[in-house]
Coordinates of C-alpha atoms in Angstrom, one line a residue:
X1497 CA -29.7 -18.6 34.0
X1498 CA -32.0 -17.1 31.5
X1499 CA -30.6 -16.8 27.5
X1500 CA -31.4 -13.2 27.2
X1501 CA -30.1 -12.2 30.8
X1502 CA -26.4 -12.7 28.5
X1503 CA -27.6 -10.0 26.1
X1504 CA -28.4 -8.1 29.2
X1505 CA -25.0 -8.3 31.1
X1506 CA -23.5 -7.2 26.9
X1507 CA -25.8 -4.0 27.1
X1508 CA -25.3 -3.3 31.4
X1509 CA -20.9 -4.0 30.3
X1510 CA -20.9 -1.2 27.9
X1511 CA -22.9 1.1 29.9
X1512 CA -20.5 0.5 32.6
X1513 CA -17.4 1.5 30.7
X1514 CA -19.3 4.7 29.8
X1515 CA -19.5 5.4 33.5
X1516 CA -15.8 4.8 34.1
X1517 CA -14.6 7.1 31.2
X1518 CA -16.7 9.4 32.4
X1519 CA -14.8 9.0 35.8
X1520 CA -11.5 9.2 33.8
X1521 CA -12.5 12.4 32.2
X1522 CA -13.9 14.0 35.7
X1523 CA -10.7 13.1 36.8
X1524 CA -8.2 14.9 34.3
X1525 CA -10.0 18.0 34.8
X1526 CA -9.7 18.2 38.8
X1527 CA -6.3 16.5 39.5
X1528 CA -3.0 17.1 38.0
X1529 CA -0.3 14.8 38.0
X1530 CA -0.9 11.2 38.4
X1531 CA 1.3 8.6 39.4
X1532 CA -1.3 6.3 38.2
X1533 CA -0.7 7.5 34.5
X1534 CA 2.0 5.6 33.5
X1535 CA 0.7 2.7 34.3
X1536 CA -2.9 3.1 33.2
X1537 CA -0.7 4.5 29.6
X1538 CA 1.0 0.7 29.3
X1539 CA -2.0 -1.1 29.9
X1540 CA -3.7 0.9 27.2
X1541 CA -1.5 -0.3 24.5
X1542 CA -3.0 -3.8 25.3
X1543 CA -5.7 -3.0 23.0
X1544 CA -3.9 -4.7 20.6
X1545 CA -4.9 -8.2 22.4
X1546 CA -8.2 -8.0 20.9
X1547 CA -10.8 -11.0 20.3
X1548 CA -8.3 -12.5 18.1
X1549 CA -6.2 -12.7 21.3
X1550 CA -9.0 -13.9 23.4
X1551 CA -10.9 -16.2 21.5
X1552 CA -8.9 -16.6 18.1
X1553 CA -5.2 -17.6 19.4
X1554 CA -6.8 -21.0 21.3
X1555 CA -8.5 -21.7 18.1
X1556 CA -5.1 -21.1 16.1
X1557 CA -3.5 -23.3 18.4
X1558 CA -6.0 -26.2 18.6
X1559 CA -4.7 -26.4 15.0
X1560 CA -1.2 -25.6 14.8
X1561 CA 0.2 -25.7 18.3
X1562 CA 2.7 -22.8 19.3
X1563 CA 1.9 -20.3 15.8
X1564 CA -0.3 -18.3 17.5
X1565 CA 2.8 -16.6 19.3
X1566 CA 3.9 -15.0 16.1
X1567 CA 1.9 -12.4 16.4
X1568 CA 3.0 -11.5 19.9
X1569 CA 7.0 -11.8 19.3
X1570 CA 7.3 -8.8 17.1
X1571 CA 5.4 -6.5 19.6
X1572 CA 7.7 -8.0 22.3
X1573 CA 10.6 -7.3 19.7
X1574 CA 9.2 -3.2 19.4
X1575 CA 9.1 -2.5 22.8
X1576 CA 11.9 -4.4 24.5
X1577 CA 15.1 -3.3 21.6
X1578 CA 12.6 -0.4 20.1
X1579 CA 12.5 2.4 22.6
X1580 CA 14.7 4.7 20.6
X1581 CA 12.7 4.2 17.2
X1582 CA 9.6 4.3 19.3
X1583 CA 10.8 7.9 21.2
X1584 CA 11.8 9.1 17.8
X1585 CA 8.6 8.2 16.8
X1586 CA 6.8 10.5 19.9
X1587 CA 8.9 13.6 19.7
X1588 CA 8.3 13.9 15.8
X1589 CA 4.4 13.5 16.4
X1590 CA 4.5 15.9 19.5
X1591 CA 6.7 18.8 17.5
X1592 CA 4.5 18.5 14.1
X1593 CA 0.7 17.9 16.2
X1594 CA 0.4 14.9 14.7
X1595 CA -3.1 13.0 15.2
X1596 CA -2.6 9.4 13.0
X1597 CA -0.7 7.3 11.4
X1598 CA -1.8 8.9 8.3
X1599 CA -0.8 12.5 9.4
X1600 CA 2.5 11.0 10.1
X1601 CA 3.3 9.6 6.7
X1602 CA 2.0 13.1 5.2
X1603 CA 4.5 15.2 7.0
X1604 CA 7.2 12.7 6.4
X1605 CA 6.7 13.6 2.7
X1606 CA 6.2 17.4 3.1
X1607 CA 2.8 17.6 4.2
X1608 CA 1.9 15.8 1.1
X1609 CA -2.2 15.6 1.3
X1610 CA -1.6 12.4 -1.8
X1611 CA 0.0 10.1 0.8
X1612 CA -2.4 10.9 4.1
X1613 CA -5.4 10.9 2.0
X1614 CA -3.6 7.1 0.6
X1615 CA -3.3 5.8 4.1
X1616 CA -6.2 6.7 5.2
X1617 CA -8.3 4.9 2.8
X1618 CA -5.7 1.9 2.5
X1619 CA -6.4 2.5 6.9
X1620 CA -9.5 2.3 6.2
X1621 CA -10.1 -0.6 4.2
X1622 CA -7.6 -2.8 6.0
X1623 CA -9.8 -2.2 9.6
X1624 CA -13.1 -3.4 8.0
X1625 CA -12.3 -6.8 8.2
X1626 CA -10.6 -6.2 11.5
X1627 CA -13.6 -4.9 13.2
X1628 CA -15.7 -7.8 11.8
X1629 CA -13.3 -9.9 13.2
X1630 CA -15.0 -8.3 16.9
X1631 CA -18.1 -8.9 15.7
X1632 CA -18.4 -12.1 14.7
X1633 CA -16.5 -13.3 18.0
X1634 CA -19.4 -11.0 20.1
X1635 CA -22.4 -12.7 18.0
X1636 CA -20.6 -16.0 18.0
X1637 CA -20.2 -15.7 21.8
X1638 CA -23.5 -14.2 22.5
X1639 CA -25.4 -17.1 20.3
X1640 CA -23.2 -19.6 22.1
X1641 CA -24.0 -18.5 26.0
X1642 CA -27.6 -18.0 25.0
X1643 CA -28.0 -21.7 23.0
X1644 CA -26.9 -23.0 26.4
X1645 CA -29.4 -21.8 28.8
X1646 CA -32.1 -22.0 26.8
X1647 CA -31.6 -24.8 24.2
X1648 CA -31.5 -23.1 20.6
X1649 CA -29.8 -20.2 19.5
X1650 CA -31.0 -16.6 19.7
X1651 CA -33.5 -16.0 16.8
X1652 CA -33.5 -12.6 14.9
X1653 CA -34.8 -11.3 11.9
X1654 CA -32.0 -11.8 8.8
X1655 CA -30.8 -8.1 9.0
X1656 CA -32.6 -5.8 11.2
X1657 CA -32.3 -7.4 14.4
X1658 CA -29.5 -9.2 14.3
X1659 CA -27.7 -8.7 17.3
X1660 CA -24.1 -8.1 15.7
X1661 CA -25.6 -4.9 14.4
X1662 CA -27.0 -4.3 17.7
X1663 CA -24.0 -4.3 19.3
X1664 CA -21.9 -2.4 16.2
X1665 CA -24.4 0.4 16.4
X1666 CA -23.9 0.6 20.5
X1667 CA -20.3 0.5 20.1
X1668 CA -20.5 3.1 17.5
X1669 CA -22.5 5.2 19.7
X1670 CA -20.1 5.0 22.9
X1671 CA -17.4 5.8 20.4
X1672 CA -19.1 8.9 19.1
X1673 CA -19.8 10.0 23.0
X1674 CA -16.3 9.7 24.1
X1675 CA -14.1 10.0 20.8
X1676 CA -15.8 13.0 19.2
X1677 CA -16.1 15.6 21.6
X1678 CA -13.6 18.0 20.7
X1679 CA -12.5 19.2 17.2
X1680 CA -8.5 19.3 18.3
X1681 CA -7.4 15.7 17.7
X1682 CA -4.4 16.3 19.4
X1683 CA -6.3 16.9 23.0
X1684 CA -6.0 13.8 25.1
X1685 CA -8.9 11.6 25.6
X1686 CA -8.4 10.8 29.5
X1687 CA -11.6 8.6 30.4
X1688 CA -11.3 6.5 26.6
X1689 CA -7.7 5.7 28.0
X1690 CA -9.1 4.9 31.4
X1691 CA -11.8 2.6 30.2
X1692 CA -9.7 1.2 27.9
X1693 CA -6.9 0.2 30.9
X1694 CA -9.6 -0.8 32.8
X1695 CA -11.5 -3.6 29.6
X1696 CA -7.6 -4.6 29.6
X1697 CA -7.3 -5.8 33.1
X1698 CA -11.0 -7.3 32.2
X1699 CA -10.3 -9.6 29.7
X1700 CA -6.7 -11.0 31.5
X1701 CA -8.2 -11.7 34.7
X1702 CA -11.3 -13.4 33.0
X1703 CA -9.2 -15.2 30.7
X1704 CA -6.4 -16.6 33.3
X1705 CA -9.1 -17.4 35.5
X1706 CA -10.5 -20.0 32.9
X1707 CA -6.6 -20.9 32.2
X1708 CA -6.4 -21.6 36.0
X1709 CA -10.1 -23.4 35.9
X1710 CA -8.9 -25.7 32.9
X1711 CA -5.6 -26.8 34.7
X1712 CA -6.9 -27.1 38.4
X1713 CA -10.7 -27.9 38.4
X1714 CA -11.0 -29.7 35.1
X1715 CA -8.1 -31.6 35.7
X1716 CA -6.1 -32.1 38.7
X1717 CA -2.8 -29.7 37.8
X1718 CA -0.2 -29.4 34.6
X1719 CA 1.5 -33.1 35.0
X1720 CA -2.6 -34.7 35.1
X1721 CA -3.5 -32.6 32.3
X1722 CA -0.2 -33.7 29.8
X1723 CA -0.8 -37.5 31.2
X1724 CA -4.5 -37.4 30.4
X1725 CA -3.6 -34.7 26.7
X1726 CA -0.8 -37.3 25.6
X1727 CA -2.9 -40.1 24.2
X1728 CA -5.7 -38.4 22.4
X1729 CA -5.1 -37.9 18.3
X1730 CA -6.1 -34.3 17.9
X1731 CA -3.9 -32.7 20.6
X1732 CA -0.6 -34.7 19.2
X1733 CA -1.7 -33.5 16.0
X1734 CA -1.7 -30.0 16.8
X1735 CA 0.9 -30.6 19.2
X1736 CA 3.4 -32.2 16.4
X1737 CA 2.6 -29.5 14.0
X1738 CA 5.4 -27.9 12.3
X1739 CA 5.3 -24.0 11.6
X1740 CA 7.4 -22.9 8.5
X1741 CA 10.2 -20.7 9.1
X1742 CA 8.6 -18.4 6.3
X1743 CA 5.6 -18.0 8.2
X1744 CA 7.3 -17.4 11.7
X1745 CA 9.3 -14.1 9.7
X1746 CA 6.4 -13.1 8.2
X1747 CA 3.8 -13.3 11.4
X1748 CA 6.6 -11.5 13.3
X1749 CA 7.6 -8.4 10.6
X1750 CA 3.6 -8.3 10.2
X1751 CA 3.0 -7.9 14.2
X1752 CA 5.8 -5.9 14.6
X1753 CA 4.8 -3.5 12.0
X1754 CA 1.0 -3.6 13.2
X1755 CA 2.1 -2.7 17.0
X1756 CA 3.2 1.1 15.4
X1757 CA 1.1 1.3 12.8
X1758 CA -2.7 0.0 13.3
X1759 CA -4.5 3.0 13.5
X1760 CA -5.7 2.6 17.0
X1761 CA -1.7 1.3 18.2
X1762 CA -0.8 5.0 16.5
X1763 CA -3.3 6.6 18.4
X1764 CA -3.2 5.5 22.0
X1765 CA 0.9 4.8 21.8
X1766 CA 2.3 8.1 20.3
X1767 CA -1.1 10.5 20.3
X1768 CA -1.9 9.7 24.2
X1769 CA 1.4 9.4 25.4
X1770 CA 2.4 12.2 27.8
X1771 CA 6.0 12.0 28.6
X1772 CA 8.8 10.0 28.1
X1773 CA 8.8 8.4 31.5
X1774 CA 5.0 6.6 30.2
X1775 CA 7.1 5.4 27.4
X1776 CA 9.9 4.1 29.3
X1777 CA 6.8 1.9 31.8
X1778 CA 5.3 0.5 28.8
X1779 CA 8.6 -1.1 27.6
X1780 CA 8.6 -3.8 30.7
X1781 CA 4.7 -3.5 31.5
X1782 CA 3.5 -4.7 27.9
X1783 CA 5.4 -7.4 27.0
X1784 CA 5.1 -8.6 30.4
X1785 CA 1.2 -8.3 29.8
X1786 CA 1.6 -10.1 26.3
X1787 CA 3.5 -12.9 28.2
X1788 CA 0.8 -13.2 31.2
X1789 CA -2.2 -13.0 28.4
X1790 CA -0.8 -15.6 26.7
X1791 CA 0.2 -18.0 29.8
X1792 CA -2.9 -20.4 29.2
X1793 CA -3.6 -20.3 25.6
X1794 CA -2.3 -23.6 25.1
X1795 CA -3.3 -25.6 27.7
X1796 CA -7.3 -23.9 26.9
X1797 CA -6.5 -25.1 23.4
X1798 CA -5.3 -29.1 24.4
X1799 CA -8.2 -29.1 26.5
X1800 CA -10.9 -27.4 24.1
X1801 CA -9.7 -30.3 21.8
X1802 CA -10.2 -33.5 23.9
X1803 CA -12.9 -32.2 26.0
X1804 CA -15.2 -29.9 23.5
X1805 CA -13.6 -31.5 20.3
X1806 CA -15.9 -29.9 17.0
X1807 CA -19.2 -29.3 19.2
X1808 CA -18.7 -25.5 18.7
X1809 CA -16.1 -23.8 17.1
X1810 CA -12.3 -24.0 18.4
X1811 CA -12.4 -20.4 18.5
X1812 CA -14.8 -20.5 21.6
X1813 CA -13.2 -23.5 23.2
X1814 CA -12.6 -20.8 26.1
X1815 CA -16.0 -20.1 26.2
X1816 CA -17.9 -23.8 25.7
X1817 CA -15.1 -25.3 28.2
X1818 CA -16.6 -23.3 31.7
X1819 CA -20.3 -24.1 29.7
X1820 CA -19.9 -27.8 29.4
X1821 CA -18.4 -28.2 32.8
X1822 CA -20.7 -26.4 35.0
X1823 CA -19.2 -23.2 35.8
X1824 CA -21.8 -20.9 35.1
X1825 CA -19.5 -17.7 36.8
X1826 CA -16.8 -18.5 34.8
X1827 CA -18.1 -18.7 31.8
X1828 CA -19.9 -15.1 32.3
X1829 CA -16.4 -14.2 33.3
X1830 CA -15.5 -15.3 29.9
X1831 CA -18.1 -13.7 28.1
X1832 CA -17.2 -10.5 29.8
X1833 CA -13.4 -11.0 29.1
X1834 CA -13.6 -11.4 25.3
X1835 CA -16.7 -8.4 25.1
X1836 CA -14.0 -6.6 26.8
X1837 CA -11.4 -7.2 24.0
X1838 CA -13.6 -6.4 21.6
X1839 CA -15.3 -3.6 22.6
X1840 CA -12.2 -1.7 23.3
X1841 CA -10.5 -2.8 20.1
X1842 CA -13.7 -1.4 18.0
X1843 CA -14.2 1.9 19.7
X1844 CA -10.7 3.3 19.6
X1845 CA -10.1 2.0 16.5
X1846 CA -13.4 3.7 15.4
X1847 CA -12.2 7.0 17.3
X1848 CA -8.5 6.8 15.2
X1849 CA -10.0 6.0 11.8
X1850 CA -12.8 9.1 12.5
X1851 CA -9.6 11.9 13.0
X1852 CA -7.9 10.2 10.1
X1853 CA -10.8 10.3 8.2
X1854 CA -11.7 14.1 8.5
X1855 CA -8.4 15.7 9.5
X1856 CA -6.7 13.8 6.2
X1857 CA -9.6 13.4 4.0
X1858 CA -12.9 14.5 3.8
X1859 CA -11.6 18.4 5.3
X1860 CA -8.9 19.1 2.7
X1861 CA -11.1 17.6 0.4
X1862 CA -14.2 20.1 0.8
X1863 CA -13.3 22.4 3.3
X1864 CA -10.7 24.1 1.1
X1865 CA -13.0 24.5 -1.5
X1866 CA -15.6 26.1 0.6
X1867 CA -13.0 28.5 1.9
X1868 CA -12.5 29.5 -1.3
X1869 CA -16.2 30.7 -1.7
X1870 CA -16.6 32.1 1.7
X1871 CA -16.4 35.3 2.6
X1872 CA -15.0 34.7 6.2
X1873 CA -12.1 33.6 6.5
X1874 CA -12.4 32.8 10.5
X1875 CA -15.6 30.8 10.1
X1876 CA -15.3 28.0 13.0
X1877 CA -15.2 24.4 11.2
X1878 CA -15.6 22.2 14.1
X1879 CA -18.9 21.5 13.9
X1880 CA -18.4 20.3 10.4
X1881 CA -15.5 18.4 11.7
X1882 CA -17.3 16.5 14.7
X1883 CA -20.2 15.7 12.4
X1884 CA -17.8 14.0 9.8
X1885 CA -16.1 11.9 12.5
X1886 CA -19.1 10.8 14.4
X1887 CA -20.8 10.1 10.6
X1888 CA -17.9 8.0 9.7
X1889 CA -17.9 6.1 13.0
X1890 CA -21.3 4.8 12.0
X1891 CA -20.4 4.1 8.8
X1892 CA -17.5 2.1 9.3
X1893 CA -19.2 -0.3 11.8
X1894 CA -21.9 -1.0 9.6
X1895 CA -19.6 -1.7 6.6
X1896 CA -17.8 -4.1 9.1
X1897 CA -21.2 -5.5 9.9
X1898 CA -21.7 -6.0 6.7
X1899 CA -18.5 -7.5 5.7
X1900 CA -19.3 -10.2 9.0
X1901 CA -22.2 -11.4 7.2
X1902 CA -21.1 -11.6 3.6
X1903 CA -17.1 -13.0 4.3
X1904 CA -17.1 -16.5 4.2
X1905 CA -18.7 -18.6 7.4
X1906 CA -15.5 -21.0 7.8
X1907 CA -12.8 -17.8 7.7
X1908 CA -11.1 -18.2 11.8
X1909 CA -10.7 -15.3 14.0
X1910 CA -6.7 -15.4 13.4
X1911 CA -6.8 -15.4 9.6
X1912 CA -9.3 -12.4 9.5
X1913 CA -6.8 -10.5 11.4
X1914 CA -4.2 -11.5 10.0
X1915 CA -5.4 -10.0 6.5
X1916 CA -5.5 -6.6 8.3
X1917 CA -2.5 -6.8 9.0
X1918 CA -0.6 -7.3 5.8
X1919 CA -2.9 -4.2 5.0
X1920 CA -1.4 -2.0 7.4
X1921 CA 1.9 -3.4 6.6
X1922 CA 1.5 -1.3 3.0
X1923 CA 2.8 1.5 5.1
X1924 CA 5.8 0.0 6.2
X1925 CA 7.8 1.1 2.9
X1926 CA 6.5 4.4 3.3
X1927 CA 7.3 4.9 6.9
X1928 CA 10.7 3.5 7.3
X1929 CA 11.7 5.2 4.0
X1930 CA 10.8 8.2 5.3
X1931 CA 12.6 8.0 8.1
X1932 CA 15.7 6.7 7.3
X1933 CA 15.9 7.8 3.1
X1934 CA 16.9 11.0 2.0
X1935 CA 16.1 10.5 -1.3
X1936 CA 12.3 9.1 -0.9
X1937 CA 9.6 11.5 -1.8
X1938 CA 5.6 11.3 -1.5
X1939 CA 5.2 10.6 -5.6
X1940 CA 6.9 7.0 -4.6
X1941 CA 4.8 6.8 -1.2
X1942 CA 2.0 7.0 -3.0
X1943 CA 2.8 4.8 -6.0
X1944 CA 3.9 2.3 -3.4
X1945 CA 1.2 2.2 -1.0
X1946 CA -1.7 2.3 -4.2
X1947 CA 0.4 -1.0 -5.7
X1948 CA 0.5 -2.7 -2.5
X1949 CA -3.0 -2.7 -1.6
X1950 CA -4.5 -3.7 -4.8
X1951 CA -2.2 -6.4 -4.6
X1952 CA -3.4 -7.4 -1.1
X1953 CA -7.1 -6.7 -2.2
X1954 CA -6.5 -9.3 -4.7
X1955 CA -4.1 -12.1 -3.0
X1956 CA -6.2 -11.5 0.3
X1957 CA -9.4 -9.8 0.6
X1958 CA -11.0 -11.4 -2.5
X1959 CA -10.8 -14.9 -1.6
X1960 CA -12.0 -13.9 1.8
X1961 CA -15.1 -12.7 0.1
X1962 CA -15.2 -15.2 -2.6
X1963 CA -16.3 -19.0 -2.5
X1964 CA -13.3 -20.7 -2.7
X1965 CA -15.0 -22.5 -6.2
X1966 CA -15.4 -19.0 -7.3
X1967 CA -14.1 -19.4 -11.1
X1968 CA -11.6 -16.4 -10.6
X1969 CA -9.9 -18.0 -7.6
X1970 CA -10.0 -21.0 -9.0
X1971 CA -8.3 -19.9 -12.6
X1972 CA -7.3 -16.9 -12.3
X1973 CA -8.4 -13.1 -13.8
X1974 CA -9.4 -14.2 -17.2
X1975 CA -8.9 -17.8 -17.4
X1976 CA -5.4 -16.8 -16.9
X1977 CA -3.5 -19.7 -14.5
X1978 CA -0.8 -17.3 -13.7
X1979 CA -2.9 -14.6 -12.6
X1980 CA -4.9 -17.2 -9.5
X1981 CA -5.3 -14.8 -6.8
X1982 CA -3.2 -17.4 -4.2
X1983 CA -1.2 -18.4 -6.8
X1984 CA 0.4 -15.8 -8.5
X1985 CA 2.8 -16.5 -11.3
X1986 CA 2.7 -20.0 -10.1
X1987 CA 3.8 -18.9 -6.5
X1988 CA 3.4 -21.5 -3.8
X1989 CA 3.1 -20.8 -0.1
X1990 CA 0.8 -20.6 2.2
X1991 CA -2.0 -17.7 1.4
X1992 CA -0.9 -15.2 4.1
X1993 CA 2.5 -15.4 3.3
X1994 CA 1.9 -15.8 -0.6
X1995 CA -0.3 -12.3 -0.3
X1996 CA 2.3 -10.9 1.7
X1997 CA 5.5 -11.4 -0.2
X1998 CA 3.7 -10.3 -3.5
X1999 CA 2.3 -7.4 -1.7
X2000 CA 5.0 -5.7 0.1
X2001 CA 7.1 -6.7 -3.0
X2002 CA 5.4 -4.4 -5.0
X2003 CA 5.1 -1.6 -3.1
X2004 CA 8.2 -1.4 -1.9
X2005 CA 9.2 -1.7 -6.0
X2006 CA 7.1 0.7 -6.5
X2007 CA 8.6 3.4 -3.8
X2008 CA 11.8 3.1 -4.6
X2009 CA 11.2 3.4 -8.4
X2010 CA 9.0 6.3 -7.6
X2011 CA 11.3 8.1 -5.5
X2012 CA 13.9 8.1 -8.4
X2013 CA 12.1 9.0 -10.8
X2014 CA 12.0 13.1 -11.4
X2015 CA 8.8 14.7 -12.3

């Protein structure tokens, strides 16, 4: 097999899922109801099993055995118990038209522009990393299949052609076809949804199949594989490794936040759904998904270890493993499984952060103003509207591309998204406040929100950036030892759950004392 027929396959996969959206939106327009709906709605919330899912979980576990199902209990949590909180959710964002997460917090707090124009940015920010998270496991995966076949890694020049910005700019561009059509945010995008359902299947057949490959082919069935696992050093190492209860709370409060609140969860849960019968089906068919997904995940991991060991990155042990044993259709399978998870994961996040942006930002920003100059007050803005969503796709992937080359090399899939999570998670005061406190108001949403994130940007973002010799992580803002960004105040615990704690700490300290206060 030819190197560059992989980057072929990448560029034939994505023109494929333009084809079936186009089906899915042919389809909406000629048929009515569809029995098929429900069903293509649950497995459309599987978007949250991105790359990180794909690739990033087996590297997670090749390290620290069972952790990686943190992220996966709180989602389970949501939709099994959650269903009234979750129809609540629905039926508020169906009576008030509302298009995001961020035009959800507004109307909690009276409409309040301050806290939608808040989210949005802090929505904004957190998804950067996120969608770099996709890029680097596409470039990591495309370099990997094509060093294979041909012996050394693709070359490119050091920015132009790099094929990460390639493939952001593509997915930007199949964003912009499908996600910006229509002004009216609230208008259901049928064939996204469909390809979306469709990338979902994708990546869980291609990635049992290399779970069933591992167990069967490379070794002869589950009681050979544990006899053959049992003596080697790195598997009982990662295998005898003990998760803190600290960081079991705060993976599963962090998932079970992200599962509402990630911009694109918002979007294709409570924006696409249609009825409350959709709602009821994804309650049994997603966690049953998040369950199958995560069958193998282990047993990839045990074997990436003894059989791969550090020849490529644990994170692509489900890659490398079909590579190094001969299996050249699997390991396209593979490759076409984790581009599945995260071309899906890019594009509707794009597509949510785009509405966001305009509807809660950059048009009650400008558009006002204009409207106060004009002399018609009918003038048709979607033009304007469409142009600032499909300008802020393209900007937002390239930021993310840009983040992927400057974050730090040794940063894994998992901890990445992880850090985009305790961003979202800065709504969480906000959102449950406003649904359950009286007394909370949008001057202590905001103040909340704003404290949270410059805390995270500080316990989290900056040492992702930063060298970890960097003098400020090292010593703190200043020189000052209380002020280390992983260390604050002479806090110990692990750096996700140390950025966390101080984080959601003092937003939440914030919103209250905000909300009491009187203006």
């Amino acid at each position: 097999m030819q190197g560059w027929f992989v980057v072929i396959i990448a560029i034939a996969y994505v023109t494929l899922l333009f084809a079936i959206a186009s089906l899915g939106d042919r389809r909406s327009t000629t048929s009515g109801s569809d029995r098929a709906r429900p069903f293509i709605y649950a497995l459309s919330l599987a978007i949250y099993c991105t790359s990180w899912t794909f690739f990033g979980s087996v590297g997670l576990s090749s390290e620290r055995g069972l952790e990686f199902l943190g992220i996966y209990i709180g989602p389970v949590l949501v939709f099994v118990f959650g269903f009234p909180l979750l129809r609540r959710i629905v039926r508020l964002a169906k009576t008030e038209k509302i298009t995001s997460i961020a035009d959800f917090l507004g109307a909690r707090y009276g409409k309040s522009f301050a806290v939608a124009a808040i989210a949005t940015l802090i929505a904004t920010v957190g998804a950067v990393p996120y969608m770099a998270l996709q890029l680097k496991a596409i470039s990591g995966s495309v370099s990997l299949m094509v060093e294979h076949y041909t012996g050394s890694p693709p070359s490119f020049d050091p920015f132009v052609s790099d094929i990460s910005l390639v493939v952001a700019m593509l997915l930007a561009l199949f964003a912009v076809l499908f996600g910006t059509r229509h002004a009216d945010a609230t208008e259901h995008q049928d064939g996204l949804v469909l390809a979306v359902a469709v990338e979902t299947v994708v990546k869980l057949a291609a990635f049992l199949a290399i779970g069933l490959m591992v167990t069967f082919l490379i070794f002869g069935g589950p009681g050979d594989m544990v006899d053959k696992l049992a003596e080697n050093t790195q598997v009982q190492q990662a295998m005898g490794y003990r998760t803190s209860l600290a960081t079991w709370l705060v993976l599963t409060c962090l998932s079970g936040f992200a599962i509402i609140m990630l911009p694109r969860q918002f979007y294709v849960t409570i924006v696409e759904n249609r009825s409350e019968a959709e709602l009821r089906t994804a309650t049994w068919v997603f966690p049953l998904y998040l369950v199958a997904i995560n069958l193998f995940v282990l047993p990839i991991a045990l074997a990436g270890l003894a059989l791969v060991g550090t020849r490529t990155s644990s994170d692509l042990y489900v890659l490398s493993l079909p590579l190094l044993s001969g299996h050249d259709v699997l390991a396209m399978a593979a490759f076409i499984g984790g581009l599945s998870a995260a071309t899906a994961m890019v594009i509707v996040e794009s597509v949510a952060l785009s509405i966001m942006i305009s509807n809660d930002l950059v048009i009650p920003l400008f558009v006002r103003r204009l409207l106060k100059t004009t002399t018609s007050e009918n003038e048709d803005w979607s033009a304007l509207i469409l142009n600032v969503r499909r300008a802020a796709i393209f900007i937002m992937l390239f930021i993310a591309f840009l983040y992927y080359r400057e974050s730090t090399d040794s940063a894994r899939l998992s901890s990445i998204g992880l850090m985009s999570f305790a961003a979202i998670a800065q709504f969480a005061p906000a959102l449950i406040g406003g649904l359950i406190w009286r007394g909370a108001n949008g001057r202590g949403a905001a103040l909340g929100m704003v404290a949270g994130i410059v805390v995270w940007s500080y316990t989290l973002l900056l040492p992702s950036l930063a060298a970890s010799d960097t003098g400020i992580v090292v010593h703190g803002l200043f020189g000052f030892d209380a002020l280390r960004p992983q260390a604050l105040f002479g806090t110990i615990a692990e750096p996700l759950n140390h950025g966390v704690l101080w984080s959601l700490s003092i937003n939440t300290l914030f919103f209250v004392l905000g909300s009491l206060s009187r203006a």
